[in-house]
Amino acid sequence: MTKRKSSVDDLFHLQSVTNPQLSPNGNEAVFIKTHIDKEENKYISNLYHIDLRTDEVTQWTYGDHRVTSPKWSADGKQIAFLSNREEKNQLFLLSAKGGEAKKLTSFEKGVSSFEWSPCGTKIYFDAPVKEGKTFTDKEKKDEKKLPEPVRVTKMKYKADGVGLLPQDSYRQIGVIDIASGDVSQFTEGSYQHSLQAVSHDGKKMVIGVNRAENLDFEFRQPLYLVDVETKEETVIVDEIGYYGGARFSFDDHYVAFVGSDRTYQNATHGHLYVYDTRRGNRINLTESVDAPVGDYTVADHQQGASAPSVVWTKDNQLYFQLSTMGDVRLYFGTLEGELYPATPENEHVYGYDVNRDGDFALLAVSDLTHPGEIYKQTIATGERQALTSFNKQFLDEVELIQPEQIVFKGEKDWDVHGWLMKPYGYEEGKKYPLIVDIHGGPHAMFANTYFHEMQLLSAQGWGVLYINPRGSHGYNQQFVDAVRGDYGGGDFTDIMDAVDYVLAEEQWIDEQRLGVTGGSYGGFMTNWIVGHTDRFKAAVTQRSICNWISFFGVSDIGYYFSEWQIAADMKDVETLWKHSPLKYAENVKTPLLILHSEKDFRCPIEQAEQLYITLKSMGKETEFVRFPDADHNLSRTGKPNLRVERLNEITGWFEKYL
């Protein structure tokens, strides 16, 4: 059978398979499958079950809602999860024998996260609660209520994907008795608490909270070991930086967690730490590894994928993710400092769990031409067995293009890593356009994972080049830090060197038909490129930055991100302006399409408005498309119809000019 090429509508054929969770005895597992319903224009996810003795896969929840965060009770008889069946995420309970899920909470502001108590009779959770109110208090709905002004007194008063932050609401930790439904509040005070972990004996928990009065310039989350009975706190870590993902060892002697200090601000590598609860000291288990712990992948397929920061085995071995050279691999570690990769190269492990004995792991794995499924891997041998095949029909029908990995020497003799895709239907001897696609962040990375957008661009008959320039994660600390204070410098050089490299190596690329696109930082870089070279015949900038001066005050992160990344604030507008693509608008000769979301609070739409009006006033070839009801994450989690329109705009622009 002849396979077809990738299409925009593949968004509706792809299945996202995520979040494998092993039962305590290791004989069962649950996971989440998400698909996009075209008619309903929404994402739908449900809970699935695997019997690991028979490999039978069964759907356990139904409906047109979303399910997240499944967790087994300690005895393996129940699974709790969050679901937005009633708009806000609430806590539900399902028997491992099947049946209907029981709703446990009806909180006004929903539930943020939860952890089982080991006794199985109660569940700890954290959830927003209005000051002076309780979790269960209901606000009166008044349809005739008039709009009211909002008084802002803090600098952190809005957030992308959320909007204006409540000024009098705080996340508190509580506990619910499953049998009676009684809810009590564990923490108090006008602070944002996060529930991290509950010990296996039920006597301790780990919480995160910053109790500083003014959080505007507080970039840290201290972790505390708390006695459940007395509420006495012991500091685990209280340093500048964000720490979390805590997990107790099975004997409760250790707490593992991940985090990074601010040595290189937000470019600092994440590490895995272990705290000894008896001695009160901690060690950095990955200090010798010059790569970040965690998953820093940029892609557009997986929905709601989350992986544990760390998983313990009974003999105090640990498993965690590491981003390295475009891979996200599962790593194994011991308290003695041994560290080994547990999964192979050239793939993206975006979810995992490991059984208590350390015999096998459940992995959610994707690669460059596979959207991802759940696998069982024997730890000792590396042997794998596929447990799900939800994307089999898609893979049988669609011809996916295999990206070829490239490495070339950049400035300072650094290796720069990336991928080059030939166009669909490639024929030897013919010339084809090339699209350069630039990721956001900048401290993220393209990876050996399935990327629908890249396959779609190739399907149009274009080559695709995407690289990890300096500033990208997955490489050494010096490399990821090198972009700070040098936006438009060495990073621009890396991208242009990549173009020169593939032009010299590949005769099929038509250097007269080059296109460039990118979002967020990639949008900034697209704007920068067209203001500094006319090599590209078409460009599409998305959710971009063009003016660091205004960005400082309008972005939800601008007032500190600008200093971290550009090394300047409003006392040094000359430096901010020097790094602003808007300054170089007069040089632009490339037809530029500007795409931006109306509700983007990270890179607000005024950035696009400035760029469009400036270019238009100068007689440049440009158009501006605004996406309603969309935020900074349109390309990944936006409303499906808008994601389709975005892709159509990108391909339409390049088709017109290339």
XYZ file of C-alpha atoms in Angstrom:
658
model
C 0.000 0.000 0.000
C 1.308 3.436 -0.944
C 1.516 5.650 2.097
C 0.268 9.223 2.030
C 2.184 12.275 3.138
C 1.644 14.072 6.459
C -1.213 16.559 6.646
C -2.491 19.240 8.987
C -5.431 16.993 9.901
C -3.053 14.388 11.306
C -3.525 16.322 14.536
C -6.861 14.508 14.740
C -5.449 11.062 13.905
C -2.552 11.063 16.347
C -2.935 9.540 19.826
C -0.958 10.842 22.797
C -0.045 8.006 25.202
C 1.411 9.244 28.488
C 1.908 8.915 32.239
C 2.470 5.189 32.929
C 1.929 4.371 36.618
C 2.755 0.942 38.048
C 0.651 -0.631 40.783
C 2.479 -1.326 44.065
C 2.779 -5.068 43.306
C 3.995 -4.382 39.758
C 1.326 -6.571 38.147
C -0.810 -3.743 36.783
C -0.433 -0.246 35.421
C -2.537 2.691 34.346
C -1.821 5.384 31.788
C -3.585 8.220 29.960
C -4.491 8.387 26.284
C -5.428 11.734 24.741
C -6.880 12.533 21.342
C -8.341 15.631 19.716
C -12.035 15.600 18.823
C -12.409 17.636 15.652
C -16.154 18.167 15.901
C -16.040 19.178 19.569
C -12.814 21.143 19.019
C -11.330 19.851 22.259
C -8.817 17.480 23.804
C -10.227 14.324 25.367
C -8.209 12.090 27.658
C -9.140 8.938 29.512
C -7.603 6.457 31.906
C -6.483 3.060 30.598
C -5.386 -0.067 32.450
C -2.778 -2.711 31.571
C -2.738 -6.178 33.135
C 0.994 -6.909 32.943
C 0.404 -10.633 33.426
C -1.741 -10.905 30.292
C -0.780 -7.639 28.502
C -4.500 -6.856 28.182
C -5.239 -3.139 27.753
C -8.637 -1.861 28.943
C -10.206 1.594 28.888
C -11.301 2.540 32.412
C -12.870 5.991 32.070
C -15.048 7.447 29.327
C -16.479 10.801 28.394
C -15.426 14.030 26.706
C -13.356 15.430 29.576
C -9.687 15.269 30.545
C -8.069 13.012 33.120
C -4.675 13.716 34.729
C -2.367 12.590 37.556
C -3.441 8.962 38.189
C -1.992 7.507 41.412
C -2.414 4.111 43.069
C -3.227 3.684 46.750
C -0.533 1.904 48.779
C -2.517 -1.361 48.809
C -3.143 -1.186 45.053
C -6.913 -1.409 45.468
C -7.795 2.112 44.311
C -6.663 4.772 41.856
C -7.175 8.478 42.464
C -6.994 10.999 39.638
C -7.913 14.545 38.687
C -10.557 15.329 36.078
C -12.150 18.469 34.680
C -15.576 16.872 34.270
C -17.048 19.978 35.873
C -14.633 22.586 34.415
C -12.285 22.776 37.413
C -10.005 19.829 38.191
C -11.548 17.803 41.004
C -10.374 14.655 42.776
C -11.934 11.313 41.771
C -11.560 7.766 43.112
C -11.819 4.536 41.133
C -11.727 0.948 42.392
C -9.070 -1.245 40.795
C -11.868 -3.782 40.285
C -13.648 -1.338 37.985
C -16.954 0.496 38.219
C -17.856 4.171 38.256
C -15.443 6.788 39.525
C -16.461 8.495 42.748
C -16.085 12.254 42.971
C -14.318 13.270 46.207
C -14.124 17.074 45.945
C -16.278 19.949 44.715
C -13.953 22.816 45.555
C -14.711 26.266 44.197
C -11.209 26.615 42.734
C -10.492 22.936 42.088
C -7.547 20.777 43.181
C -3.947 21.419 42.064
C -2.251 18.154 43.077
C -2.543 15.327 45.601
C -0.754 12.452 47.346
C -2.185 9.333 48.976
C -1.786 8.744 52.682
C -0.230 5.253 53.057
C -3.198 4.127 55.182
C -5.427 4.425 52.112
C -8.224 6.122 54.039
C -7.312 9.725 53.273
C -5.670 11.825 50.591
C -3.556 14.932 51.032
C -3.901 17.650 48.414
C -3.049 21.254 47.642
C -5.628 23.643 46.253
C -6.279 27.397 46.003
C -8.422 28.854 48.766
C -9.526 32.425 49.270
C -8.140 34.164 52.335
C -10.548 33.739 55.226
C -12.435 30.942 53.455
C -12.239 27.146 53.445
C -11.766 24.698 50.588
C -15.463 23.853 50.537
C -16.901 27.382 50.749
C -18.946 28.319 47.703
C -18.999 31.764 46.185
C -22.436 33.097 45.335
C -23.019 33.360 41.623
C -24.526 36.690 40.660
C -25.322 36.947 36.969
C -26.118 40.645 37.400
C -22.810 41.389 39.095
C -21.143 44.420 37.554
C -17.466 44.377 36.522
C -15.126 45.552 39.253
C -11.676 47.138 39.097
C -8.649 45.077 40.102
C -6.088 46.680 42.396
C -2.529 45.556 41.630
C 0.159 45.897 44.301
C 2.613 43.192 43.249
C 4.884 42.798 40.224
C 3.947 39.139 39.815
C 0.287 39.890 39.153
C -0.389 37.993 35.924
C 0.673 34.769 34.250
C 0.439 33.362 30.761
C -2.286 30.752 30.473
C -3.947 32.082 33.638
C -4.478 35.822 33.196
C -4.664 38.099 36.213
C -3.661 36.253 39.364
C -6.027 36.338 42.335
C -4.713 38.824 44.855
C -6.330 37.172 47.897
C -6.131 33.462 47.072
C -3.404 31.115 48.298
C -2.593 27.477 47.680
C -2.997 25.523 50.906
C -2.452 21.876 51.795
C -5.429 19.940 53.085
C -6.554 16.379 53.715
C -9.793 14.600 52.845
C -11.200 11.583 54.657
C -12.390 9.251 51.898
C -15.175 7.530 53.866
C -16.776 10.625 55.385
C -15.747 13.249 52.869
C -14.579 15.506 55.694
C -11.979 18.072 54.618
C -9.484 19.809 56.913
C -6.775 22.365 56.224
C -3.197 21.445 57.161
C -1.302 24.654 56.332
C -2.141 28.273 56.996
C -0.954 31.789 56.264
C -0.951 33.976 53.158
C 1.579 31.824 51.280
C 1.625 29.523 48.275
C 2.171 25.961 49.520
C 2.951 22.949 47.363
C 2.492 19.363 48.490
C 5.570 17.388 47.481
C 5.483 13.932 49.088
C 4.147 11.854 51.981
C 6.391 9.325 53.720
C 5.633 5.603 53.560
C 4.944 5.465 57.315
C 2.591 8.448 57.034
C 4.422 10.428 59.705
C 6.232 12.967 57.541
C 5.584 15.022 54.445
C 7.621 17.323 52.262
C 6.164 20.702 51.386
C 7.408 23.659 49.391
C 6.694 27.206 50.522
C 8.323 30.625 50.366
C 7.171 32.765 53.303
C 8.838 36.003 52.252
C 6.437 38.929 52.490
C 7.331 40.285 49.049
C 7.822 37.658 46.333
C 8.479 40.063 43.449
C 12.203 39.297 43.427
C 12.042 35.938 45.163
C 13.138 33.167 42.808
C 13.252 30.218 45.146
C 11.050 27.550 46.678
C 12.417 26.174 49.963
C 11.551 22.572 50.825
C 10.652 21.477 54.357
C 10.334 18.093 56.028
C 7.187 18.357 58.168
C 6.040 16.181 61.066
C 2.395 15.387 60.270
C 1.423 15.187 63.947
C 3.224 18.225 65.406
C 3.692 20.228 62.176
C 7.313 20.808 63.197
C 9.419 21.747 60.175
C 12.987 20.845 59.239
C 14.675 22.659 56.366
C 15.733 20.388 53.502
C 16.874 23.199 51.197
C 16.442 26.957 51.476
C 18.550 28.557 48.762
C 17.970 30.727 45.722
C 16.562 28.445 43.046
C 13.587 26.191 42.499
C 13.509 22.728 44.031
C 10.769 20.124 43.929
C 9.619 16.706 42.771
C 10.484 15.231 46.183
C 10.152 11.476 46.785
C 10.824 9.416 49.919
C 12.907 6.252 49.730
C 10.958 3.138 50.766
C 12.627 3.110 54.208
C 11.885 6.872 54.570
C 15.556 7.506 55.393
C 16.108 9.651 52.305
C 14.306 12.289 50.296
C 15.330 12.725 46.654
C 14.434 15.912 44.803
C 15.522 17.910 41.755
C 16.309 21.549 41.236
C 18.833 24.157 40.249
C 20.428 27.144 41.895
C 20.747 30.518 40.143
C 24.463 30.494 39.325
C 23.524 31.018 35.668
C 20.004 32.266 36.391
C 17.442 30.228 34.423
C 20.207 28.673 32.294
C 21.544 26.670 35.257
C 21.562 22.893 34.872
C 19.099 20.976 37.014
C 20.516 18.328 39.355
C 19.303 15.388 41.443
C 19.781 15.777 45.189
C 19.366 13.343 48.076
C 18.644 14.489 51.639
C 19.433 12.154 54.570
C 16.591 12.559 57.086
C 18.670 11.096 59.945
C 21.864 13.079 59.457
C 20.275 16.228 58.045
C 22.751 16.547 55.170
C 22.271 16.403 51.418
C 24.372 15.453 48.397
C 24.224 16.424 44.741
C 24.054 13.027 43.079
C 24.617 14.344 39.523
C 27.308 16.921 40.285
C 29.728 15.173 37.918
C 27.260 15.212 34.987
C 27.491 18.246 32.697
C 23.909 17.922 31.415
C 20.539 18.828 32.964
C 18.329 16.440 34.902
C 14.794 16.460 33.499
C 13.069 16.763 30.131
C 13.686 20.008 28.191
C 12.212 18.857 24.895
C 10.308 21.188 22.579
C 7.648 19.406 20.490
C 3.958 19.660 19.636
C 2.393 16.204 19.962
C 2.338 14.840 23.522
C -0.544 16.156 25.633
C -0.288 16.427 29.411
C 2.852 14.311 29.520
C 4.476 14.353 32.921
C 7.156 12.148 34.390
C 8.273 11.726 37.985
C 11.373 13.678 38.922
C 12.809 10.531 40.459
C 11.732 6.950 41.233
C 13.226 4.866 44.052
C 13.623 1.104 44.218
C 13.558 -0.881 47.472
C 17.348 -1.166 47.583
C 17.736 2.627 47.355
C 18.590 2.874 43.692
C 17.195 5.845 41.802
C 15.932 6.470 38.271
C 15.555 9.862 36.615
C 15.495 11.601 33.213
C 18.532 13.311 31.703
C 18.496 15.589 28.635
C 21.639 15.029 26.615
C 22.601 15.609 22.943
C 18.987 15.729 21.780
C 17.995 12.650 23.776
C 15.945 12.327 26.927
C 17.209 9.134 28.530
C 16.325 7.258 31.682
C 19.321 7.144 34.007
C 20.119 4.913 36.968
C 21.953 6.104 40.075
C 23.073 4.881 43.489
C 23.733 6.685 46.752
C 27.412 5.858 46.256
C 27.467 8.036 43.153
C 27.255 5.448 40.366
C 25.403 6.790 37.307
C 24.502 4.861 34.155
C 22.086 5.298 31.245
C 19.240 2.768 31.405
C 17.790 3.484 27.950
C 19.455 3.847 24.536
C 20.294 6.903 22.455
C 18.186 8.551 19.740
C 14.863 8.660 21.559
C 12.709 10.672 23.945
C 11.619 8.977 27.172
C 8.798 11.334 28.139
C 7.231 9.189 30.866
C 8.351 6.293 33.045
C 7.897 4.225 36.178
C 10.101 1.503 37.688
C 8.929 -1.454 39.757
C 9.994 -1.626 43.382
C 12.502 -4.426 42.846
C 14.160 -2.554 39.983
C 13.575 -5.430 37.565
C 11.707 -3.563 34.867
C 10.491 -0.141 33.828
C 7.406 1.101 32.034
C 8.430 3.695 29.475
C 6.542 6.175 27.333
C 8.879 6.580 24.364
C 8.874 8.588 21.152
C 11.477 9.037 18.430
C 11.856 11.057 15.248
C 9.370 8.962 13.268
C 7.211 7.484 16.046
C 4.611 9.463 18.032
C 5.023 7.315 21.143
C 3.629 4.282 22.971
C 4.058 2.465 26.301
C 6.801 -0.173 26.553
C 7.971 -2.607 29.213
C 11.768 -2.780 29.455
C 13.764 -5.326 31.384
C 16.411 -3.354 33.248
C 19.179 -5.971 33.202
C 19.039 -6.741 29.471
C 17.404 -3.660 27.947
C 14.915 -5.931 26.188
C 11.659 -4.162 25.306
C 8.078 -5.160 24.708
C 5.464 -2.820 23.242
C 2.340 -2.753 25.411
C 0.234 -0.315 23.384
C -0.208 0.362 19.664
C -2.642 3.268 19.451
C -0.674 4.948 16.646
C -0.282 1.822 14.495
C -2.951 2.810 11.967
C -1.418 6.267 11.597
C 2.044 4.796 11.057
C 0.678 2.271 8.550
C -0.964 5.044 6.512
C 1.516 7.935 6.646
C 5.013 8.144 5.231
C 7.142 9.940 7.797
C 10.442 11.503 6.794
C 13.494 10.429 8.799
C 15.467 13.495 9.977
C 19.229 13.069 9.640
C 21.338 14.197 12.580
C 24.070 16.720 11.808
C 26.975 18.053 13.881
C 29.187 20.904 12.738
C 31.784 23.175 14.284
C 30.431 26.505 15.478
C 32.124 29.531 16.952
C 34.732 28.792 19.640
C 35.125 25.389 17.964
C 31.971 24.158 19.734
C 30.014 21.268 18.288
C 26.540 22.394 17.230
C 23.948 19.658 16.875
C 20.769 19.506 14.791
C 18.628 17.700 12.227
C 18.051 17.980 8.478
C 14.981 16.556 6.738
C 14.695 15.942 3.023
C 11.387 16.925 1.412
C 8.625 14.371 0.938
C 8.921 12.859 -2.533
C 12.600 13.771 -2.777
C 14.171 13.009 -6.148
C 17.908 12.985 -6.765
C 19.059 15.866 -8.940
C 16.171 18.206 -8.168
C 16.413 21.454 -6.157
C 14.141 22.135 -3.173
C 13.454 25.033 -0.784
C 14.699 24.799 2.814
C 12.862 25.976 5.945
C 14.931 26.809 9.048
C 12.847 26.256 12.206
C 14.085 27.798 15.510
C 12.918 26.664 18.949
C 11.827 28.826 21.876
C 13.282 29.086 25.349
C 16.050 29.682 24.566
C 16.939 27.158 27.277
C 15.061 24.247 25.733
C 16.010 21.800 23.011
C 14.885 20.131 19.840
C 15.103 16.400 20.398
C 14.921 12.919 18.933
C 11.151 12.976 19.230
C 8.152 13.081 16.943
C 7.338 16.621 15.781
C 4.186 17.028 13.689
C 5.112 20.510 12.447
C 8.428 19.342 11.012
C 6.773 16.420 9.212
C 4.142 18.773 7.808
C 6.750 21.194 6.441
C 8.586 18.324 4.775
C 5.289 17.078 3.313
C 4.941 20.370 1.436
C 8.028 19.524 -0.576
C 10.487 21.539 1.479
C 13.618 20.532 3.318
C 13.643 21.324 7.042
C 16.641 22.325 9.155
C 16.370 22.598 12.915
C 19.287 22.872 15.293
C 20.145 23.510 18.935
C 22.207 26.728 18.852
C 24.086 27.984 21.910
C 21.628 28.605 24.711
C 19.951 25.229 24.119
C 19.757 22.669 26.903
C 21.056 19.123 26.624
C 24.687 20.152 26.281
C 27.360 21.456 28.662
C 26.746 24.300 31.107
C 29.012 26.695 29.216
C 27.034 26.087 26.011
C 23.598 26.687 27.543
C 24.797 29.829 29.320
C 26.521 31.316 26.260
C 23.428 33.068 24.882
C 22.815 35.205 27.968
C 23.839 38.778 27.287
C 24.524 37.906 23.655
C 21.095 37.575 21.992
C 21.625 38.029 18.274
C 25.349 37.298 18.577
C 26.758 33.787 18.776
C 23.296 32.226 18.511
C 22.701 34.037 15.206
C 26.140 32.862 14.042
C 25.322 29.237 14.932
C 22.105 29.324 12.898
C 23.726 30.931 9.868
C 26.678 28.533 10.105
C 24.175 25.662 10.077
C 22.685 27.003 6.847
C 26.137 27.298 5.304
C 27.033 23.794 6.467
C 24.028 22.062 4.890
C 24.342 24.128 1.692
C 27.914 22.897 1.332
C 27.002 19.291 2.136
C 23.689 18.909 0.277
C 23.338 19.738 -3.415
C 19.526 19.462 -3.400
C 18.978 22.674 -1.392
C 18.088 25.747 -3.445
C 19.899 28.611 -1.695
C 17.636 31.080 -3.511
C 14.584 29.636 -1.732
C 15.302 29.721 1.977
C 12.616 30.297 4.629
C 12.856 30.842 8.382
C 10.366 30.549 11.230
C 10.287 30.184 14.998
C 8.250 30.965 18.093
C 8.961 32.878 21.322
C 12.791 33.066 21.415
C 12.592 31.498 17.959
C 10.321 34.391 16.978
C 12.826 36.867 18.361
C 15.551 35.177 16.344
C 13.393 35.176 13.197
C 12.891 38.928 13.636
C 16.606 39.375 14.243
C 17.597 37.340 11.198
C 15.431 39.273 8.735
C 16.853 42.519 10.129
C 20.432 41.362 9.633
C 20.437 39.393 6.375
C 18.392 39.184 3.197
C 19.321 35.546 2.521
C 15.807 34.359 3.340
C 13.002 34.805 0.819
C 10.184 34.354 3.337
C 9.825 34.376 7.120
C 7.104 33.625 9.673
C 7.562 35.007 13.189
C 5.419 33.577 15.987
C 4.662 34.806 19.541
C 7.803 36.861 19.197
C 9.784 39.573 20.951
C 10.747 42.643 18.931
C 11.275 45.332 21.606
C 13.037 44.542 24.877
C 12.210 47.987 26.269
C 8.446 47.491 26.224
C 8.791 43.751 26.928
C 10.277 44.668 30.311
C 6.958 46.055 31.502
C 4.318 44.077 29.629
C 5.484 40.446 29.880
C 4.550 38.408 32.936
C 8.267 37.655 33.332
C 9.767 40.723 31.629
C 11.036 42.641 34.632
C 13.445 39.878 35.619
C 13.840 37.853 32.404
C 15.297 40.868 30.593
C 18.059 41.240 33.145
C 18.744 37.499 33.226
C 18.924 37.171 29.442
C 19.901 40.574 28.039
C 21.930 41.683 31.098
C 20.036 44.985 31.214
C 16.983 46.575 32.799
C 15.214 49.936 32.381
C 18.259 51.752 33.738
C 20.096 50.617 30.616
C 17.644 51.084 27.749
C 20.512 51.441 25.279
C 21.422 47.766 25.751
C 17.782 46.687 25.625
C 17.342 48.618 22.369
C 20.586 47.270 20.872
C 19.224 43.723 21.213
C 15.733 44.647 19.940
C 14.893 43.494 16.393
C 12.604 46.526 16.035
C 15.696 48.741 15.918
C 16.689 47.078 12.646
C 13.243 47.121 11.002
C 14.432 49.433 8.251
C 16.844 46.728 7.064
C 14.115 44.109 6.546
C 13.738 42.971 2.942
C 12.190 39.553 3.611
C 8.374 39.167 3.386
C 7.374 38.579 7.016
C 4.180 36.974 8.328
C 3.486 37.812 11.979
C 1.446 35.296 14.033
C 0.436 36.096 17.605
C -2.103 35.053 20.250
C -4.437 37.637 21.760
C -4.034 36.253 25.300
C -0.277 35.755 25.233
C 0.987 37.185 28.529
C 4.520 35.799 28.086
C 5.255 37.708 24.874
C 2.230 40.028 24.753
C 0.612 40.831 21.432
C 1.775 44.453 21.598
C 5.145 43.089 20.471
C 3.531 41.914 17.228
C 1.564 45.142 16.892
C 4.696 47.277 17.123
C 6.518 45.144 14.596
C 3.634 45.077 12.122
C 2.875 48.811 12.197
C 6.559 49.723 12.004
C 7.201 47.469 9.015
C 3.982 48.536 7.319
C 4.804 52.206 7.774
C 8.133 51.567 6.051
C 6.449 49.896 3.080
C 7.702 46.409 3.944
C 5.956 43.227 2.784
C 4.182 41.992 5.904
C 0.885 40.625 7.214
C -0.395 40.110 10.744
C -2.674 37.280 11.947
C -4.170 37.444 15.449
C -5.472 34.308 17.197
C -8.335 34.874 19.680
C -8.691 32.825 22.882
C -5.090 31.640 22.624
C -2.027 32.098 24.826
C 1.713 31.545 24.431
C 1.235 27.783 24.016
C -1.019 27.908 20.942
C 1.221 25.607 18.871
C 1.176 22.862 21.523
C -2.038 23.064 23.554
C -4.163 25.717 21.843
C -7.702 25.164 20.596
C -7.449 22.564 17.837
C -9.074 24.699 15.112
C -6.616 27.509 15.855
C -3.679 25.104 15.728
C -4.895 24.037 12.287
C -5.209 27.664 11.150
C -1.732 28.453 12.464
C -0.188 25.621 10.453
C -2.148 26.637 7.367
C -0.889 30.215 7.718
C 2.733 29.053 7.963
C 2.574 26.708 4.995
C 0.516 29.185 2.955
C 3.061 31.972 3.430
C 6.015 29.815 2.435
C 4.103 28.416 -0.536
C 3.401 31.970 -1.699
C 6.991 33.216 -1.496
C 9.120 30.111 -1.995
